[in-house]
Short mmCIF file of C-alpha atoms in Angstrom, two decimals:
data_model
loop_
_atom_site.label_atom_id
_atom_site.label_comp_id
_atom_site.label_asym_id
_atom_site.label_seq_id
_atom_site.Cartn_x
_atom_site.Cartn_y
_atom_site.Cartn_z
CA UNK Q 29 8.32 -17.61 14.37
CA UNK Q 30 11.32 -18.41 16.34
CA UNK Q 31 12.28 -14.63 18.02
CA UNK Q 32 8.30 -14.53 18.07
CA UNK Q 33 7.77 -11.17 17.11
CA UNK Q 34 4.75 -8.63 17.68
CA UNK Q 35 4.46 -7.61 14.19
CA UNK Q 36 6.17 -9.12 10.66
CA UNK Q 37 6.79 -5.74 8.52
CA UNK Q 38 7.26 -6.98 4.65
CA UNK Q 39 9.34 -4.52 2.04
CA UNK Q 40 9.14 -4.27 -1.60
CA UNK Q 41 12.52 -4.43 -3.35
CA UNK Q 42 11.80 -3.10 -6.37
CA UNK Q 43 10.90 0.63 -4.94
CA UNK Q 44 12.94 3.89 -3.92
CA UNK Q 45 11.23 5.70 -1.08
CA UNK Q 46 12.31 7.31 2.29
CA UNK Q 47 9.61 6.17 4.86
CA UNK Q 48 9.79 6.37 8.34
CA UNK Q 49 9.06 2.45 9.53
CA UNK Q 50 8.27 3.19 13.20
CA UNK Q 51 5.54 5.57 12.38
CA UNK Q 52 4.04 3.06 10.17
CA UNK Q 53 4.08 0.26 12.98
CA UNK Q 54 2.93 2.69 15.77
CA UNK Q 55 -0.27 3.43 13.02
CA UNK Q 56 -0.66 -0.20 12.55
CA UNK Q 57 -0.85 -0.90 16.26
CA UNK Q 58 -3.12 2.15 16.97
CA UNK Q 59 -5.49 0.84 14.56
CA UNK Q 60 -5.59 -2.42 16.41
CA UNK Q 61 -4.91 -3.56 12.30
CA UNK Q 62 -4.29 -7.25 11.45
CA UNK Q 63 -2.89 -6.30 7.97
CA UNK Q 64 -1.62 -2.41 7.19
CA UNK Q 65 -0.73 -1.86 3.93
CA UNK Q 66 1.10 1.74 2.57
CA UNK Q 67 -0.67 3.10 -0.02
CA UNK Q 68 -0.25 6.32 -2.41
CA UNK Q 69 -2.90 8.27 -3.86
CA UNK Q 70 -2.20 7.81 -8.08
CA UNK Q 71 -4.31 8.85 -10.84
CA UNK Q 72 -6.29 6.61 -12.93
CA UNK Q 73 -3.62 6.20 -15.75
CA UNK Q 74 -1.66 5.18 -13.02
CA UNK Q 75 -3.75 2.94 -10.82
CA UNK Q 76 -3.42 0.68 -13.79
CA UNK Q 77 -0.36 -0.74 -12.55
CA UNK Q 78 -0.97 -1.52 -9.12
CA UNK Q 79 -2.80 -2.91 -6.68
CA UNK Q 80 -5.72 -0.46 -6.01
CA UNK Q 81 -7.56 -0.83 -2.71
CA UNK Q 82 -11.16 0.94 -2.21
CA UNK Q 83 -11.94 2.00 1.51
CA UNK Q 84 -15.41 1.79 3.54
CA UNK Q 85 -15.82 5.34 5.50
CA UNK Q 86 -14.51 3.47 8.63
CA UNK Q 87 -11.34 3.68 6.89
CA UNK Q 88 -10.96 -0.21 6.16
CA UNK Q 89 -10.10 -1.84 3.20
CA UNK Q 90 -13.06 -3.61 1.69
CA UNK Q 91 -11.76 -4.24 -1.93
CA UNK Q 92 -8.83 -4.77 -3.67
CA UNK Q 93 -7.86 -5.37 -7.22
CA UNK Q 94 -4.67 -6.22 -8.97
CA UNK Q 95 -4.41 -3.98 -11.78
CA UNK Q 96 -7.69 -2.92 -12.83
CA UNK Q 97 -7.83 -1.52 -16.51
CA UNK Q 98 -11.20 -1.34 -16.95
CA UNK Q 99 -13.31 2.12 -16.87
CA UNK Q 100 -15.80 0.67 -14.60
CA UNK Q 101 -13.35 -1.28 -11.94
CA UNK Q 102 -11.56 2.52 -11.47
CA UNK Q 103 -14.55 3.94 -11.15
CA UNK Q 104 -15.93 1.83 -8.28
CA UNK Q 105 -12.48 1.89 -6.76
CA UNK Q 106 -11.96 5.62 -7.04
CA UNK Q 107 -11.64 7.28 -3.27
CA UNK Q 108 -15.22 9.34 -2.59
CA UNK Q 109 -14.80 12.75 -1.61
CA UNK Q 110 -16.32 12.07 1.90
CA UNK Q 111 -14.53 9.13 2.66
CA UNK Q 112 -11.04 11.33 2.03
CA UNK Q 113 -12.85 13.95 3.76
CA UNK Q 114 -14.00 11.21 6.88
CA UNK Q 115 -10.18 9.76 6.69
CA UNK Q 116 -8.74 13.36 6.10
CA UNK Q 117 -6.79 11.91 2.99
CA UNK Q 118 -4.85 14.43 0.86
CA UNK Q 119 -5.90 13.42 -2.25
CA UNK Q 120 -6.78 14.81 -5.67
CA UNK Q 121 -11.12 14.27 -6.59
CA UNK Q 122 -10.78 11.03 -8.57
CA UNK Q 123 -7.95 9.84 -7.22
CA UNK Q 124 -7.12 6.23 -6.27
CA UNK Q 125 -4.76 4.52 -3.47
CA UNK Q 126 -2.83 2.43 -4.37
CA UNK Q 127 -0.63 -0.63 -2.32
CA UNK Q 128 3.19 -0.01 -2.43
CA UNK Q 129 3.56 -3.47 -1.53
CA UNK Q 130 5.00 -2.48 2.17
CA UNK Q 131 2.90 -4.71 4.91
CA UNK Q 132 2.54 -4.84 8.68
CA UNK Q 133 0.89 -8.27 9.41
CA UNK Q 134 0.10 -9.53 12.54
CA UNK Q 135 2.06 -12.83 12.84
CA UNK Q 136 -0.82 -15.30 13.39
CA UNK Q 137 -2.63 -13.29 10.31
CA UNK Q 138 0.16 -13.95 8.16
CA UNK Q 139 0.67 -17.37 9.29
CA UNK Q 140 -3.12 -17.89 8.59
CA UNK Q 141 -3.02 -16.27 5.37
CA UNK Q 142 0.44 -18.83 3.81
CA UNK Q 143 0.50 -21.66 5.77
CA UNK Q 144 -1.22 -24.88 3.55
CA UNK Q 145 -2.19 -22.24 0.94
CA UNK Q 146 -1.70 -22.14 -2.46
CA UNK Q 147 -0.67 -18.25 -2.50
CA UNK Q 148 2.41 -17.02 -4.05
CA UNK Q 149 1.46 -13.40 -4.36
CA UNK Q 150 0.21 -10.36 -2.21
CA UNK Q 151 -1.36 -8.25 -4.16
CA UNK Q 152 -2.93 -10.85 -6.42
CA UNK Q 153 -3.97 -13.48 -3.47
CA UNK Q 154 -2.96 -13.00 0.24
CA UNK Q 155 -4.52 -9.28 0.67
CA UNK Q 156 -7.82 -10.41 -1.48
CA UNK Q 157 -8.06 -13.58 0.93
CA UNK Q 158 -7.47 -11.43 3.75
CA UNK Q 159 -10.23 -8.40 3.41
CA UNK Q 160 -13.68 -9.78 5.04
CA UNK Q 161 -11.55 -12.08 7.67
CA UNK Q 162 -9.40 -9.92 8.95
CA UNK Q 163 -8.87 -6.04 10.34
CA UNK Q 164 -7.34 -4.89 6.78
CA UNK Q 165 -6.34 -0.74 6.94
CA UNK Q 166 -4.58 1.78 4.82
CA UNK Q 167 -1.56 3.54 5.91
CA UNK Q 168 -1.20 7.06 3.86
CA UNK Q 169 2.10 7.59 2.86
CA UNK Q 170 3.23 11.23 2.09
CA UNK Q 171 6.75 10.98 1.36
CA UNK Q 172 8.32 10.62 -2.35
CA UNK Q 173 8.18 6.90 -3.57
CA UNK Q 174 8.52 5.38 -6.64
CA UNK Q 175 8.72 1.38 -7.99
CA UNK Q 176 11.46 1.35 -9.74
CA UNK Q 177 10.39 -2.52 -11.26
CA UNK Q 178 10.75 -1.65 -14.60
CA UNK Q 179 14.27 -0.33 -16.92
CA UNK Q 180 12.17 2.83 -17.58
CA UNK Q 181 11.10 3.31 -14.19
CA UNK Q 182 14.67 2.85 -12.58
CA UNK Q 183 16.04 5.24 -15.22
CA UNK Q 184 13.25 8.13 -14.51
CA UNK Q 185 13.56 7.86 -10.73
CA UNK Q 186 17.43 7.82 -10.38
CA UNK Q 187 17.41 11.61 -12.68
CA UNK Q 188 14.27 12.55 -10.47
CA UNK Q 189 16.52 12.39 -7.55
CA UNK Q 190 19.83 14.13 -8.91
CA UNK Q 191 17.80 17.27 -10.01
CA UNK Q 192 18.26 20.24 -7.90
CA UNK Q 193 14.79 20.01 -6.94
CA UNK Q 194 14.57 16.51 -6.41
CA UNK Q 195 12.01 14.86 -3.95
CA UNK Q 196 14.51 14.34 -1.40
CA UNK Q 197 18.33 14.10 -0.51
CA UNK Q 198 20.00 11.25 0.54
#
Protein backbone atom coordinates (compact mmCIF):
# COMPACT_ATOMS: atom_id res chain seq x y z
CA UNK A 1 0.00 0.00 0.00
CA UNK A 2 2.60 2.51 0.69
CA UNK A 3 4.48 2.86 -3.10
CA UNK A 4 0.68 2.33 -4.16
CA UNK A 5 1.12 0.18 -6.92
CA UNK A 6 -1.11 -0.60 -10.14
CA UNK A 7 -0.98 -4.23 -9.80
CA UNK A 8 0.38 -6.73 -6.70
CA UNK A 9 1.97 -9.82 -8.77
CA UNK A 10 2.23 -12.90 -6.09
CA UNK A 11 4.99 -15.91 -6.80
CA UNK A 12 5.00 -19.39 -5.70
CA UNK A 13 8.27 -20.49 -4.09
CA UNK A 14 8.05 -23.85 -4.31
CA UNK A 15 8.15 -23.98 -8.41
CA UNK A 16 10.96 -23.92 -11.22
CA UNK A 17 9.70 -22.16 -14.32
CA UNK A 18 11.06 -19.47 -16.77
CA UNK A 19 8.05 -17.05 -17.37
CA UNK A 20 8.16 -13.88 -18.82
CA UNK A 21 6.35 -11.49 -15.94
CA UNK A 22 5.65 -8.46 -18.18
CA UNK A 23 3.70 -10.43 -20.65
CA UNK A 24 1.66 -11.79 -17.92
CA UNK A 25 0.83 -8.19 -16.48
CA UNK A 26 0.29 -6.63 -19.98
CA UNK A 27 -2.49 -9.87 -20.37
CA UNK A 28 -3.83 -9.07 -17.03
CA UNK A 29 -4.35 -5.42 -17.85
CA UNK A 30 -5.72 -6.15 -21.39
CA UNK A 31 -8.27 -8.23 -19.88
CA UNK A 32 -9.32 -5.38 -17.67
CA UNK A 33 -8.83 -8.68 -14.94
CA UNK A 34 -9.20 -8.08 -11.18
CA UNK A 35 -7.47 -11.45 -10.38
CA UNK A 36 -5.16 -13.37 -13.26
CA UNK A 37 -4.04 -16.46 -12.31
CA UNK A 38 -1.25 -18.75 -14.57
CA UNK A 39 -2.48 -21.87 -15.23
CA UNK A 40 -1.12 -25.17 -17.11
CA UNK A 41 -3.08 -27.56 -18.94
CA UNK A 42 -2.38 -31.20 -16.77
CA UNK A 43 -4.02 -34.41 -17.16
CA UNK A 44 -6.46 -35.82 -14.83
CA UNK A 45 -3.91 -37.92 -12.77
CA UNK A 46 -2.40 -34.77 -12.42
CA UNK A 47 -5.09 -32.23 -11.74
CA UNK A 48 -5.28 -34.13 -8.52
CA UNK A 49 -2.77 -32.06 -6.99
CA UNK A 50 -3.70 -28.69 -7.74
CA UNK A 51 -5.93 -26.19 -7.85
CA UNK A 52 -8.09 -26.83 -10.99
CA UNK A 53 -10.08 -23.90 -12.34
CA UNK A 54 -13.08 -24.56 -14.97
CA UNK A 55 -13.68 -21.59 -17.52
CA UNK A 56 -17.15 -20.11 -18.93
CA UNK A 57 -16.65 -19.61 -22.94
CA UNK A 58 -16.01 -15.87 -22.14
CA UNK A 59 -12.84 -17.13 -20.90
CA UNK A 60 -13.51 -16.38 -17.06
CA UNK A 61 -13.01 -18.42 -14.29
CA UNK A 62 -16.28 -19.59 -12.84
CA UNK A 63 -15.08 -22.54 -10.59
CA UNK A 64 -12.34 -23.56 -8.76
CA UNK A 65 -11.44 -26.50 -6.65
CA UNK A 66 -8.54 -27.39 -4.47
CA UNK A 67 -7.58 -30.75 -5.35
CA UNK A 68 -10.41 -32.54 -6.68
CA UNK A 69 -10.02 -36.46 -6.58
CA UNK A 70 -13.20 -37.38 -7.38
CA UNK A 71 -14.29 -38.83 -11.00
CA UNK A 72 -17.16 -36.55 -11.16
CA UNK A 73 -15.44 -33.06 -9.84
CA UNK A 74 -12.70 -33.73 -12.99
CA UNK A 75 -15.19 -34.35 -15.09
CA UNK A 76 -17.20 -31.13 -14.62
CA UNK A 77 -13.93 -29.28 -14.42
CA UNK A 78 -12.40 -30.79 -17.53
CA UNK A 79 -11.77 -27.85 -20.37
CA UNK A 80 -14.68 -28.43 -23.32
CA UNK A 81 -13.39 -28.68 -26.64
CA UNK A 82 -15.16 -25.39 -27.72
CA UNK A 83 -14.27 -23.41 -24.95
CA UNK A 84 -10.29 -24.30 -25.85
CA UNK A 85 -11.38 -23.87 -29.28
CA UNK A 86 -13.35 -20.17 -28.28
CA UNK A 87 -10.07 -19.32 -25.99
CA UNK A 88 -7.68 -20.94 -28.65
CA UNK A 89 -6.08 -23.04 -25.72
CA UNK A 90 -3.46 -25.64 -26.70
CA UNK A 91 -4.63 -28.31 -24.87
CA UNK A 92 -4.97 -32.08 -25.04
CA UNK A 93 -9.26 -33.33 -25.24
CA UNK A 94 -9.74 -33.96 -21.51
CA UNK A 95 -7.39 -31.91 -20.28
CA UNK A 96 -7.61 -29.64 -17.21
CA UNK A 97 -5.91 -26.12 -16.17
CA UNK A 98 -4.58 -25.95 -13.51
CA UNK A 99 -3.38 -22.67 -11.02
CA UNK A 100 0.47 -22.48 -10.62
CA UNK A 101 -0.15 -20.37 -7.78
CA UNK A 102 1.37 -17.10 -9.72
CA UNK A 103 -1.35 -14.06 -9.26
CA UNK A 104 -1.88 -10.57 -10.65
CA UNK A 105 -4.42 -8.90 -8.26
CA UNK A 106 -5.64 -5.67 -8.50
CA UNK A 107 -4.67 -3.95 -5.19
CA UNK A 108 -8.12 -2.96 -3.87
CA UNK A 109 -9.21 -6.76 -4.94
CA UNK A 110 -6.63 -8.14 -2.87
CA UNK A 111 -7.10 -5.82 -0.12
CA UNK A 112 -10.87 -6.79 -0.29
CA UNK A 113 -10.21 -10.33 -0.50
CA UNK A 114 -7.53 -10.40 3.20
CA UNK A 115 -8.31 -7.57 5.01
CA UNK A 116 -10.76 -8.72 8.31
CA UNK A 117 -10.87 -12.20 6.71
CA UNK A 118 -10.25 -15.32 8.02
CA UNK A 119 -8.20 -16.59 4.80
CA UNK A 120 -4.85 -18.04 5.02
CA UNK A 121 -4.77 -19.75 1.68
CA UNK A 122 -5.22 -19.01 -2.16
CA UNK A 123 -6.09 -21.77 -3.68
CA UNK A 124 -8.22 -23.16 -0.88
CA UNK A 125 -10.05 -19.63 0.12
CA UNK A 126 -9.07 -16.24 -1.48
CA UNK A 127 -9.58 -17.36 -5.34
CA UNK A 128 -12.99 -19.40 -4.31
CA UNK A 129 -14.16 -16.08 -2.43
CA UNK A 130 -13.12 -14.15 -5.29
CA UNK A 131 -14.93 -15.92 -8.52
CA UNK A 132 -18.69 -14.38 -8.73
CA UNK A 133 -17.36 -10.84 -7.16
CA UNK A 134 -14.75 -10.14 -9.06
CA UNK A 135 -13.24 -10.15 -12.93
CA UNK A 136 -11.32 -13.65 -12.24
CA UNK A 137 -9.24 -14.84 -15.78
CA UNK A 138 -6.78 -17.46 -16.82
CA UNK A 139 -3.43 -16.66 -18.08
CA UNK A 140 -2.06 -19.75 -20.37
CA UNK A 141 1.29 -20.42 -19.68
CA UNK A 142 3.40 -22.27 -22.37
CA UNK A 143 6.74 -22.39 -21.03
CA UNK A 144 8.29 -25.48 -18.93
CA UNK A 145 7.19 -25.30 -15.18
CA UNK A 146 7.21 -27.56 -12.58
CA UNK A 147 6.37 -27.36 -8.44
CA UNK A 148 9.06 -28.60 -7.11
CA UNK A 149 7.03 -28.77 -3.32
CA UNK A 150 7.73 -32.13 -2.74
CA UNK A 151 11.57 -34.27 -2.21
CA UNK A 152 10.43 -36.28 -5.30
CA UNK A 153 9.41 -33.46 -7.26
CA UNK A 154 12.66 -31.32 -6.60
CA UNK A 155 14.72 -34.43 -7.42
CA UNK A 156 12.80 -35.17 -10.93
CA UNK A 157 12.88 -31.54 -12.05
CA UNK A 158 16.58 -30.68 -11.22
CA UNK A 159 17.68 -34.15 -13.75
CA UNK A 160 14.83 -32.87 -16.18
CA UNK A 161 16.85 -29.80 -16.59
CA UNK A 162 20.55 -31.23 -16.85
CA UNK A 163 19.49 -33.63 -19.73
CA UNK A 164 20.67 -32.67 -23.08
CA UNK A 165 17.24 -32.18 -24.05
CA UNK A 166 16.05 -30.47 -21.17
CA UNK A 167 13.05 -27.96 -21.24
CA UNK A 168 15.22 -25.07 -21.14
CA UNK A 169 18.80 -23.66 -20.35
CA UNK A 170 19.59 -21.44 -17.80
Amino acid sequence: DDNDPTEVLILSGDQLYLMEMREFVLAHRANQADLTIAVKPVTREEAKGFGILRLDRTGRVVEFVEKPTSEEALDALALDESTRDALGFEAAPGSLLASMGIYVFRPEVLREVLVGSPYTDFGKEVIPASLGRHRVRPYLFEGFWADVGTMESFYEANLQVTRPDAPFRF
